XYZ file of C-alpha atoms in Angstrom:
556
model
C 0.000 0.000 0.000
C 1.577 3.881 -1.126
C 1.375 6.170 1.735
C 0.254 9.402 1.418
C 1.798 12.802 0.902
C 1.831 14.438 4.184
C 2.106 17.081 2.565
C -0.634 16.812 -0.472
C -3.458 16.163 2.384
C -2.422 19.767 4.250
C -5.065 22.138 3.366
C -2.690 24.799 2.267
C -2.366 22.477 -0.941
C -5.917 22.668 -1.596
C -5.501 24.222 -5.274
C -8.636 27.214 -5.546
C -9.792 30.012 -7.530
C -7.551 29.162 -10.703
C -8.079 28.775 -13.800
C -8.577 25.284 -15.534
C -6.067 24.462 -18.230
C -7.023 25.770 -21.538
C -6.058 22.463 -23.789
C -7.182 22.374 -27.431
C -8.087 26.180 -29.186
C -9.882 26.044 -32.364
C -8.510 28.603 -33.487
C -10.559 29.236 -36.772
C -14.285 28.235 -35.260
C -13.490 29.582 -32.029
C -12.576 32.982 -32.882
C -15.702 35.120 -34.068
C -13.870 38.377 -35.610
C -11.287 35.853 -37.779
C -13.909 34.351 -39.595
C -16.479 37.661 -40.115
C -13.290 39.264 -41.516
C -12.325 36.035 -44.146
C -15.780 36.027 -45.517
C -15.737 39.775 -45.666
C -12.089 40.081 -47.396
C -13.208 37.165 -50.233
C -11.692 34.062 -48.570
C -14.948 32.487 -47.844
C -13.905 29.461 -50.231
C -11.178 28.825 -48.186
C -12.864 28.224 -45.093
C -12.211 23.942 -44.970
C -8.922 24.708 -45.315
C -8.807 27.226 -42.768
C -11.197 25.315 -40.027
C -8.397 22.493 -40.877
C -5.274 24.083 -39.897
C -7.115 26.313 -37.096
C -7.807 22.770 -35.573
C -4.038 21.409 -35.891
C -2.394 24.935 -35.183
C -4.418 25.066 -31.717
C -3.986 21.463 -30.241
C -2.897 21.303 -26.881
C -0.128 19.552 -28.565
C 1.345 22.042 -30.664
C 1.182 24.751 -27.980
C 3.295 22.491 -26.001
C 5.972 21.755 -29.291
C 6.168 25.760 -29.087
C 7.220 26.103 -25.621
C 9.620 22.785 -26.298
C 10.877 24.082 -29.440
C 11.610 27.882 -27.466
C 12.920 26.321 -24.474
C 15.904 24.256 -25.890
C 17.523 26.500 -28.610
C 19.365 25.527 -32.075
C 22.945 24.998 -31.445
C 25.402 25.470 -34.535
C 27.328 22.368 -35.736
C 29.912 24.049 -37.884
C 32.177 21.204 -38.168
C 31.483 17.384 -38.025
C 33.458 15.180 -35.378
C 36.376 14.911 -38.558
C 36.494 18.287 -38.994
C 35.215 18.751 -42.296
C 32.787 22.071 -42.434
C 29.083 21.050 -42.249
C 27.676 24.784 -41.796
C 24.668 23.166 -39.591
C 21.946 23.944 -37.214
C 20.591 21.581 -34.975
C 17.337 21.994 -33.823
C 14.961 20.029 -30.841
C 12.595 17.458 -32.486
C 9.649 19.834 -31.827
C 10.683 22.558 -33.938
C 10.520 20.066 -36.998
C 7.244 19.240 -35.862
C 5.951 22.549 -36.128
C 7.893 22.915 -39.668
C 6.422 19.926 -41.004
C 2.958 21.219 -39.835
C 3.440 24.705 -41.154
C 4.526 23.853 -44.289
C 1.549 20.867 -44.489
C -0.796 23.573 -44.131
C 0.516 26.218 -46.467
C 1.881 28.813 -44.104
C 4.675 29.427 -46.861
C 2.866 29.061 -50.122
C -0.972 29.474 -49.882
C -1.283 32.706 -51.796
C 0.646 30.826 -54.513
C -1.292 27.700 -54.439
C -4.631 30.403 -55.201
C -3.036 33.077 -57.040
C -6.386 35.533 -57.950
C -8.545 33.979 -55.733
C -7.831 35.541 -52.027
C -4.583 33.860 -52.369
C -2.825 36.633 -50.157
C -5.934 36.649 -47.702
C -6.024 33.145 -47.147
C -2.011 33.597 -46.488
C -2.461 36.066 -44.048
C -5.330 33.876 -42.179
C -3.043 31.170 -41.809
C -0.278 33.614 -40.525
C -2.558 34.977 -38.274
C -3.878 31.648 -36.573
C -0.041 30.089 -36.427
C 1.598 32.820 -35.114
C -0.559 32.124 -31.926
C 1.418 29.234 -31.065
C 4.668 29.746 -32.254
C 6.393 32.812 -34.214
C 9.592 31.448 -34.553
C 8.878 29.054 -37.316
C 6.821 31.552 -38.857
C 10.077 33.237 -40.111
C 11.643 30.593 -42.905
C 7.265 30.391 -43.464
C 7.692 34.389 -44.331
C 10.373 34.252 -46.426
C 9.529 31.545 -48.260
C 5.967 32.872 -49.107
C 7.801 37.063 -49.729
C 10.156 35.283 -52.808
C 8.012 33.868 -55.640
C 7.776 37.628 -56.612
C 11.545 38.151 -57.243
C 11.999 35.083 -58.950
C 9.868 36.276 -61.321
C 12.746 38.663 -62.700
C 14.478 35.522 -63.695
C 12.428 33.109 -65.743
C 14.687 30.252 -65.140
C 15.464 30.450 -61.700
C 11.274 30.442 -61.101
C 11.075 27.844 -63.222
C 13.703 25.661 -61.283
C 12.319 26.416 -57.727
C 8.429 27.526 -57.383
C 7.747 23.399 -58.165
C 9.865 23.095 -54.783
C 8.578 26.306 -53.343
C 5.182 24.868 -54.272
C 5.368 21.580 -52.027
C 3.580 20.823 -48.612
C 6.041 18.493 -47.470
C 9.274 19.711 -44.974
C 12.202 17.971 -46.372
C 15.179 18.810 -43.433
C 17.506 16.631 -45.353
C 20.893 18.954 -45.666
C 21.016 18.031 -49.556
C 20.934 19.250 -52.868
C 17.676 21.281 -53.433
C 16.985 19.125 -57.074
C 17.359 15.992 -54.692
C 14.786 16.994 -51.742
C 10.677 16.915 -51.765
C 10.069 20.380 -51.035
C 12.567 23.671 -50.155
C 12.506 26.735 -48.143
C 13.724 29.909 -49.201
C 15.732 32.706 -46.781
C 17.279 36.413 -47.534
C 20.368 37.674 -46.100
C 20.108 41.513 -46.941
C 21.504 43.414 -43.727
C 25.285 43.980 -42.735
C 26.497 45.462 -39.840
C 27.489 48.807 -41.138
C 24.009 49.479 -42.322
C 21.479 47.506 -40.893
C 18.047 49.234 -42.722
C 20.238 51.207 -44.952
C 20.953 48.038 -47.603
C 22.728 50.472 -49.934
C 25.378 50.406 -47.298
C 25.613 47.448 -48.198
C 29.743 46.221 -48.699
C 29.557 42.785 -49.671
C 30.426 42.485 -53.781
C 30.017 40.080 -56.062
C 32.129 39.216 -59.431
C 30.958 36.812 -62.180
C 32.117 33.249 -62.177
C 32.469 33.398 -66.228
C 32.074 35.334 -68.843
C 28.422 35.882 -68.595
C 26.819 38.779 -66.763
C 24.031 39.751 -65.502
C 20.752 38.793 -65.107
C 20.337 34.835 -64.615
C 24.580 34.725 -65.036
C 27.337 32.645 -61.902
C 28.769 35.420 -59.578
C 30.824 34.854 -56.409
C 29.848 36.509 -53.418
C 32.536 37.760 -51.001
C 31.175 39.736 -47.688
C 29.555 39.190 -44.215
C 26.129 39.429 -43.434
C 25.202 40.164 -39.906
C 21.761 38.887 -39.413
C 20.692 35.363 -41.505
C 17.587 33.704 -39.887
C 16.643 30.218 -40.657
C 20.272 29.443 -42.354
C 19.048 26.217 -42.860
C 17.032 27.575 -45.319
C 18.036 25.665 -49.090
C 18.462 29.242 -50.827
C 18.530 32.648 -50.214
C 18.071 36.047 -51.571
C 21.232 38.211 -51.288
C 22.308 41.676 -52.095
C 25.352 42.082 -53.050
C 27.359 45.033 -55.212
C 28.743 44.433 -58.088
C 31.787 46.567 -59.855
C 30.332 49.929 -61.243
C 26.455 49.109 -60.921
C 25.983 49.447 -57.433
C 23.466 46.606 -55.537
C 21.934 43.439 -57.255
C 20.587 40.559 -56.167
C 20.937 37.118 -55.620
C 20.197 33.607 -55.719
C 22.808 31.810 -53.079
C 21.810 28.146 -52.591
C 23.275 25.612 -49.440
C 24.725 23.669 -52.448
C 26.279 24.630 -55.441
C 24.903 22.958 -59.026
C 27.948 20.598 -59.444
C 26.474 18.657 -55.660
C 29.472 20.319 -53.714
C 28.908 22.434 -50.378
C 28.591 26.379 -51.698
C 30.402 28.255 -49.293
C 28.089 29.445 -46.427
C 29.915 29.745 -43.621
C 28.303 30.060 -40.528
C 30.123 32.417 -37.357
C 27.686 32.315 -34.734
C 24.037 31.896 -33.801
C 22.847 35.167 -32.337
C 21.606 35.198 -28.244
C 18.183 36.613 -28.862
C 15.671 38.184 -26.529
C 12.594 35.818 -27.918
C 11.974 34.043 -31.260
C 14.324 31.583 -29.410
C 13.259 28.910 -31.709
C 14.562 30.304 -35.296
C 17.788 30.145 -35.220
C 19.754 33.619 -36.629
C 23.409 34.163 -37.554
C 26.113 35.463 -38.681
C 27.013 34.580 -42.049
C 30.381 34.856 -43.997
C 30.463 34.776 -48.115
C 34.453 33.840 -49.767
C 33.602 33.512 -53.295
C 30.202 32.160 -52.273
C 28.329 30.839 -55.372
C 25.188 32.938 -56.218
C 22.850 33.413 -59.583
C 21.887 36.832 -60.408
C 18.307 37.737 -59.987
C 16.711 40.458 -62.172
C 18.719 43.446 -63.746
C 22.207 44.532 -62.635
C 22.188 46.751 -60.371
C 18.360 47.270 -59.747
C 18.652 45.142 -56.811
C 16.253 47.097 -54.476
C 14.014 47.112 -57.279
C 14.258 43.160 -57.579
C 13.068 42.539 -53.850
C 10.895 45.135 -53.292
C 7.440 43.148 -54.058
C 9.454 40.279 -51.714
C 9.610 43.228 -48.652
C 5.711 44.468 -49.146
C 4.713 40.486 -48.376
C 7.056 40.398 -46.008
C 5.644 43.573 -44.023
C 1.472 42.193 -44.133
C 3.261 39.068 -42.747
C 4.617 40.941 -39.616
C 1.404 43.013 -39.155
C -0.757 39.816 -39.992
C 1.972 37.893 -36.736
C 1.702 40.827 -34.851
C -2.176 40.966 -34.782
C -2.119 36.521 -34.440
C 0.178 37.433 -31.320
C -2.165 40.152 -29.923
C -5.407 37.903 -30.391
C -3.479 34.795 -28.456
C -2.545 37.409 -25.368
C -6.352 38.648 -25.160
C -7.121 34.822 -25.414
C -5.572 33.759 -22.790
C -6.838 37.163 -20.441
C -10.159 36.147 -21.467
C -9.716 32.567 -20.197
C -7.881 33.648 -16.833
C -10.714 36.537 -16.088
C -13.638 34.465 -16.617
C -12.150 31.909 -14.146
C -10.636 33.787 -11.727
C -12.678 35.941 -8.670
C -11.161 39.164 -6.630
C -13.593 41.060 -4.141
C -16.235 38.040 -4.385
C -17.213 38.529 -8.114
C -15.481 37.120 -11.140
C -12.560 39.380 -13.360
C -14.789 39.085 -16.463
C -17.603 40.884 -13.831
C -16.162 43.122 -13.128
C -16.783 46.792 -14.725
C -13.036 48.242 -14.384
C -11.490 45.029 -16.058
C -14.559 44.585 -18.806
C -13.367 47.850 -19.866
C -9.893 46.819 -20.444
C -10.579 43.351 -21.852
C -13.473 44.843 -24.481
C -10.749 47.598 -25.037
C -8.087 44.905 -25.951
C -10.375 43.023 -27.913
C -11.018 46.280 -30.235
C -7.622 46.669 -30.638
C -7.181 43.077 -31.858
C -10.538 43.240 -33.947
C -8.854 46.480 -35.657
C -5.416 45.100 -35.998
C -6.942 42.535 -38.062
C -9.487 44.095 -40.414
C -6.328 46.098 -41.542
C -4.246 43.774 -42.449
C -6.367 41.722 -44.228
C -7.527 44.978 -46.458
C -4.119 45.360 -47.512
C -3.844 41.437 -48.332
C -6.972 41.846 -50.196
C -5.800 44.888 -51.971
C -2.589 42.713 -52.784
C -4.811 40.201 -54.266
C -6.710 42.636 -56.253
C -3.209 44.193 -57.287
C -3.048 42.929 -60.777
C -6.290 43.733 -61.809
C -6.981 47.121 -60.054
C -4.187 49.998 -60.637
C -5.977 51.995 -57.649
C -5.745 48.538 -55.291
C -2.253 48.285 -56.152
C -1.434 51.354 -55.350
C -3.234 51.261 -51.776
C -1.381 47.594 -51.244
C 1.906 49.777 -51.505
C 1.242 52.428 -49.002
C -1.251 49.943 -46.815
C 1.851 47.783 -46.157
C 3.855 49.764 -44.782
C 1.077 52.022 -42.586
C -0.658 47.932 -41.564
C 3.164 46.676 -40.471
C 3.561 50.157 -38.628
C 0.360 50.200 -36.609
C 0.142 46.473 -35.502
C 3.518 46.188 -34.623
C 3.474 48.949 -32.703
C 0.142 48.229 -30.581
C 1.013 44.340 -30.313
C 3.916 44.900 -27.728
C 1.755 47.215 -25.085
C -1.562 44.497 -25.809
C 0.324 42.032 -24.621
C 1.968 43.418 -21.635
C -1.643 44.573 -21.129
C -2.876 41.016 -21.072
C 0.186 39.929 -18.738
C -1.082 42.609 -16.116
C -4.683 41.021 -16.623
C -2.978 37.629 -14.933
C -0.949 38.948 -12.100
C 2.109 37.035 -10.991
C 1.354 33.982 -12.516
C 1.695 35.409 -15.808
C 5.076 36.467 -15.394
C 6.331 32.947 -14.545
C 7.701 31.186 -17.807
C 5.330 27.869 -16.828
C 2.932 30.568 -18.747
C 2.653 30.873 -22.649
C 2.449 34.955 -21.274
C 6.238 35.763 -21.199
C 7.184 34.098 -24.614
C 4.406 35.952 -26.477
C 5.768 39.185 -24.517
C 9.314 38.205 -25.928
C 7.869 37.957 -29.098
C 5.768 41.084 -29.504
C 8.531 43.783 -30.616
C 10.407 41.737 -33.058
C 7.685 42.603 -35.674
C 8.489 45.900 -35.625
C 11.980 45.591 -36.130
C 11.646 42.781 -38.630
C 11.740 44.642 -42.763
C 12.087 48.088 -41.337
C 11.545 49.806 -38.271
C 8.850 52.203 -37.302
C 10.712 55.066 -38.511
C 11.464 53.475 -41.829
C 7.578 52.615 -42.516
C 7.246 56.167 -41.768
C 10.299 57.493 -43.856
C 8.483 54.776 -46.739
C 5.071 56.592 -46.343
C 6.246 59.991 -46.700
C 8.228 58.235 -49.844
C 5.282 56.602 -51.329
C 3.424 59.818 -51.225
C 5.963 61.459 -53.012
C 6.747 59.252 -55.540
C 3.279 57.473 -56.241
C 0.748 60.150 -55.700
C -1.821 57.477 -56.779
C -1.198 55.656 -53.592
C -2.399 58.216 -51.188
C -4.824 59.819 -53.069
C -6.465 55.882 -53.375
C -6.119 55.567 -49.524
C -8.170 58.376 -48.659
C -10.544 57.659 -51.165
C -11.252 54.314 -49.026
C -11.141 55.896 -46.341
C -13.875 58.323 -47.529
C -16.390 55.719 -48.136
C -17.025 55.589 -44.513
C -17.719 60.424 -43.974
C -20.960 60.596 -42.539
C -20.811 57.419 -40.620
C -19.158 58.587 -37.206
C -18.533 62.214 -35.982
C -15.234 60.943 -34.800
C -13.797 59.671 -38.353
C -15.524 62.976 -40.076
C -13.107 64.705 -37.500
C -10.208 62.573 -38.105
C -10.030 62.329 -41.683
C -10.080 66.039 -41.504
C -7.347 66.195 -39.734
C -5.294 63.682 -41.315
C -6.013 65.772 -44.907
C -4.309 68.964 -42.930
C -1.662 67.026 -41.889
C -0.769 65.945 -45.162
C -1.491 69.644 -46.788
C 1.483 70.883 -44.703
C 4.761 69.958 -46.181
C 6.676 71.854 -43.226
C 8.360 69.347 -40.962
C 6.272 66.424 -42.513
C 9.451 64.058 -41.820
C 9.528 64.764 -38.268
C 6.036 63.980 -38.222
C 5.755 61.027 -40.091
C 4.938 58.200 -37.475
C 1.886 60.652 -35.873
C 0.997 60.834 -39.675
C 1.388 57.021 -40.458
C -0.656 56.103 -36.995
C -3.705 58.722 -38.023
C -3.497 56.848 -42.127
C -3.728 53.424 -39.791
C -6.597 54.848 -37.486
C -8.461 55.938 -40.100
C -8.903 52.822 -42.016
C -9.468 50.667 -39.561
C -12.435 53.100 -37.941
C -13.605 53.436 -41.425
C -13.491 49.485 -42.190
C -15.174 48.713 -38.741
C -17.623 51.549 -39.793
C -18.423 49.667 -43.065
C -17.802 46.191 -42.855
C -17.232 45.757 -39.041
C -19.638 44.372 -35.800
C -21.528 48.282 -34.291
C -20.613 47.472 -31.176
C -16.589 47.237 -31.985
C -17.088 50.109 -34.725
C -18.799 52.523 -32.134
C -16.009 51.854 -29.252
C -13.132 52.067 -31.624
C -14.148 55.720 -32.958
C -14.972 56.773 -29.883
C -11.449 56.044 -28.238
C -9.016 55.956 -30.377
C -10.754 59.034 -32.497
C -11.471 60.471 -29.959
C -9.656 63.928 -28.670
C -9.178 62.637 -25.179
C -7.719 59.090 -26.627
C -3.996 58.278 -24.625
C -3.177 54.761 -25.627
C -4.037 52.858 -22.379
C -6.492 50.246 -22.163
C -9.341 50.178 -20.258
C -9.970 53.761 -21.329
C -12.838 52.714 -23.249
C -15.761 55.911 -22.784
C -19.500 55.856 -21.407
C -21.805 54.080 -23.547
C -19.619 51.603 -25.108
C -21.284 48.320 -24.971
C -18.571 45.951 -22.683
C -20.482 42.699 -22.894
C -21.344 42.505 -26.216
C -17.458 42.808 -26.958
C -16.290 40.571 -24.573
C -18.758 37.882 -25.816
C -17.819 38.507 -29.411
C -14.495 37.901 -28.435
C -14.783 34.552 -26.150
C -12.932 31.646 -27.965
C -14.901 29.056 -28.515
């Protein structure tokens, strides 16, 4: 017979007033807002596909391969036990799990799959839903979905890879790309000197032969200071070349003869979150790469490959923000302080319904500007509102996701600053967004550009936005003073990120407005267009109805 814990039977240990573990999220059927938004951006024939990987992405299980997968980081094998160079990451046996269900799913190639069909929408759904989990895998998943465009410079370098790009299986095998199931495509574009500024750029590049340019063998020779998923079977370089300035790159692991290219790997960076992904340090000598589009109109080559990139950080950045007000949701409506549940009571209602319009507007904007990215090709005036929207949607959800979440930390007292809780890797998490494809003052600095370069774009942003005049005071106000803000040209680069966050609060009031649930619509103009709005939540006026935005929030 097993004794008993002395200690179990004290009633001390008597566990109370906690809340019961969450275990599986559906994160597609449970979540109200994600699926009114879909059907309004066009993706409503992708919902089977969606309810499918909302199932898989929330399991209990995968949650669990996330905080596995962040706990035990990659560790760089540059050498093998003989000494030959192997150029490796190792990673824990859950981060392949969450590749292999990423890339099952279409995290890296939906809008590809259903080019002209809400291709890009349906891309940023499933960005959305998996970067609840996990955002470290959701990196190699970015890249891979941002190149297609660029490849498209160079007939038959898209010719070789999209059929590889194109795959749902995750080959790891280190191995020549024509020899593996499926590939994964990375960029290394930043070097220490410049960081943001890529035209600072000092690595160079001189052809292999006598061919040059576009689709011709060049050697690389440089460092690159920041490479995430080097594991990656090709990547996307930018590299100078002698008289023409920047160009770009195809650089694959292995060379087209079946030898090792040479990709030398110096270290894996020490990162505050995205423990997961591993990033490095990467060294070129004579490094074989294929040119990609003209010489020297290498900016011009990966810009399209940036714009996806930036609606795949606001698109992660809004996933992470609607996981943090998940889990405040689920600790409020189990928890009681001063005899009356959190969810009762009328102080914290006001912050959670306050979150949950934050999250409801991070999310209608970034799927306008993937919708206006599918209608690109078709509409000049949606093309030209997917090039601004980009830049103001990466801005604006990037910057709000980082205080939401801390928000939603605060919501769970101490125990959601103990790293048992998802809570402190989704705070970890929530700034690298903003810093990923340009900071906040380059979105600004690209908005001030856009406006003076492609007139078209602006003048088709407020056009949206004036679809919604006459529906709320508070936008009629606010879209007056965003036109005198752009009128005066004095000092309109100092002002640029006030001016980028009124072009963000403007379309997401007017979408809500439009398109959007009253309830949400009426509390988001009247806070955050409001003339007494100051950023914190639970700030949310009179009249707003709480419980009718808490319950449209409630998973499941």
């Amino acid at each position: 017979m097993t004794p008993r814990d002395p200690i179990a039977q004290l009633p001390t240990h008597e566990v109370l007033n906690t809340p019961p573990h969450m275990g599986d999220q559906d994160l597609w059927a449970g979540d109200r807002a994600l699926r009114h938004w879909a059907a309004q951006s066009g993706a409503g024939a992708h919902s089977a596909h969606m309810a499918e990987a909302g199932r898989a992405f929330g399991r209990d299980e995968t949650f669990e391969k996330a905080t596995q997968a962040n706990r035990y980081d990659p560790e760089l094998r540059a050498f093998d036990r003989y000494g030959m160079r192997l150029n490796a990451v190792e990673f824990h046996p859950a981060y392949h799990g969450l590749m292999a269900l990423a890339v099952a799913n279409m995290a890296h190639n939906f809008a590809w799959h259903h080019e002209g069909n809400a291709g890009h929408v349906g891309q940023s759904l499933l960005t959305y839903m998996f970067a609840q989990p996990e955002g470290g895998v959701l990196c190699p998943m970015a890249m891979t979905y941002s190149v297609p465009p660029s490849l498209r410079f160079t007939p038959a370098l898209e010719a070789e890879w999209m059929p590889r790009i194109l795959s749902t299986d995750y080959d790891r095998r280190d191995i020549p790309a024509p020899e593996k199931s499926g590939a994964l495509m990375g960029m290394f574009m930043t070097e220490k000197q410049g960081g943001s500024d890529v035209r600072a750029n000092s690595t160079m590049a001189r052809p292999e032969g006598a061919a040059t340019g576009n689709g011709a063998a060049y050697l690389l020779t440089g460092h690159k200071f920041f490479c995430s998923a080097p594991m990656c079977d090709a990547f996307l370089v930018l590299a100078n070349t002698e008289g023409c300035g920047l160009s770009c790159f195809l650089v694959p692991r292995w060379r087209p003869d079946g030898t090792r290219n040479a990709l030398y790997l110096q270290r894996l960076k020490d990162k505050l979150g995205n423990r997961s992904n591993a990033s490095s340090e990467m060294e070129f000598l004579d490094t074989y790469g294929t040119m990609v589009g003209d010489e020297g109109r290498g900016v011009r080559t990966i810009i399209e490959m940036v714009n996806g990139n930036r609606l795949f950080c606001a698109m992660g950045s809004a996933g992470i923000m609607r996981q943090a007000l998940v889990q405040a949701l689920h600790h409020c409506a189990h928890r009681s302080a001063f005899q009356k549940r959190l969810i009762a009571q009328p102080l914290m209602q006001n912050v959670l319904a306050d979150m949950a319009v934050e999250v409801e507007g991070a999310l209608a904007l970034g799927l306008r500007v993937a919708q206006a990215m599918d209608n690109a090709m078709s509409d000049p005036a949606e093309a030209a509102l997917a090039r601004i929207g980009t830049a103001v949607a990466k801005y604006w959800n990037c910057k709000r996701c980082p205080v939401l979440v801390a928000e939603a930390l605060e919501c769970h007292g101490g125990p959601g600053y103990i790293e048992e809780s998802i809570m402190p890797r989704l705070y970890r998490e929530a700034p690298l967004n903003s810093i990923w494809e340009g900071s906040g003052n380059v979105m600004g600095l690209d908005v001030l550009r856009a406006m003076a370069r492609e007139p078209e774009g602006i003048a088709a942003y407020m056009a949206e936005v004036e679809l919604a005049r006459g529906l709320h005071p508070q936008l009629d106000r606010a879209i007056g003073e965003l036109k005198d803000e752009l009128g005066d040209r004095a000092g309109l680069e100092g002002r640029m990120r006030s001016v980028t966050e009124l072009l963000a609060l403007c379309l997401q009031g007017a979408l809500l407005l439009r398109f959007g649930d009253s309830a949400v619509a009426e509390a988001f103009c009247a806070s955050r267009l409001g003339a007494r709005y100051r950023g914190a939540f639970g700030t949310l006026p009179k009249g707003c109805d709480l419980e009718v935005i808490i319950a449209r929030a409630m998973p499941g």
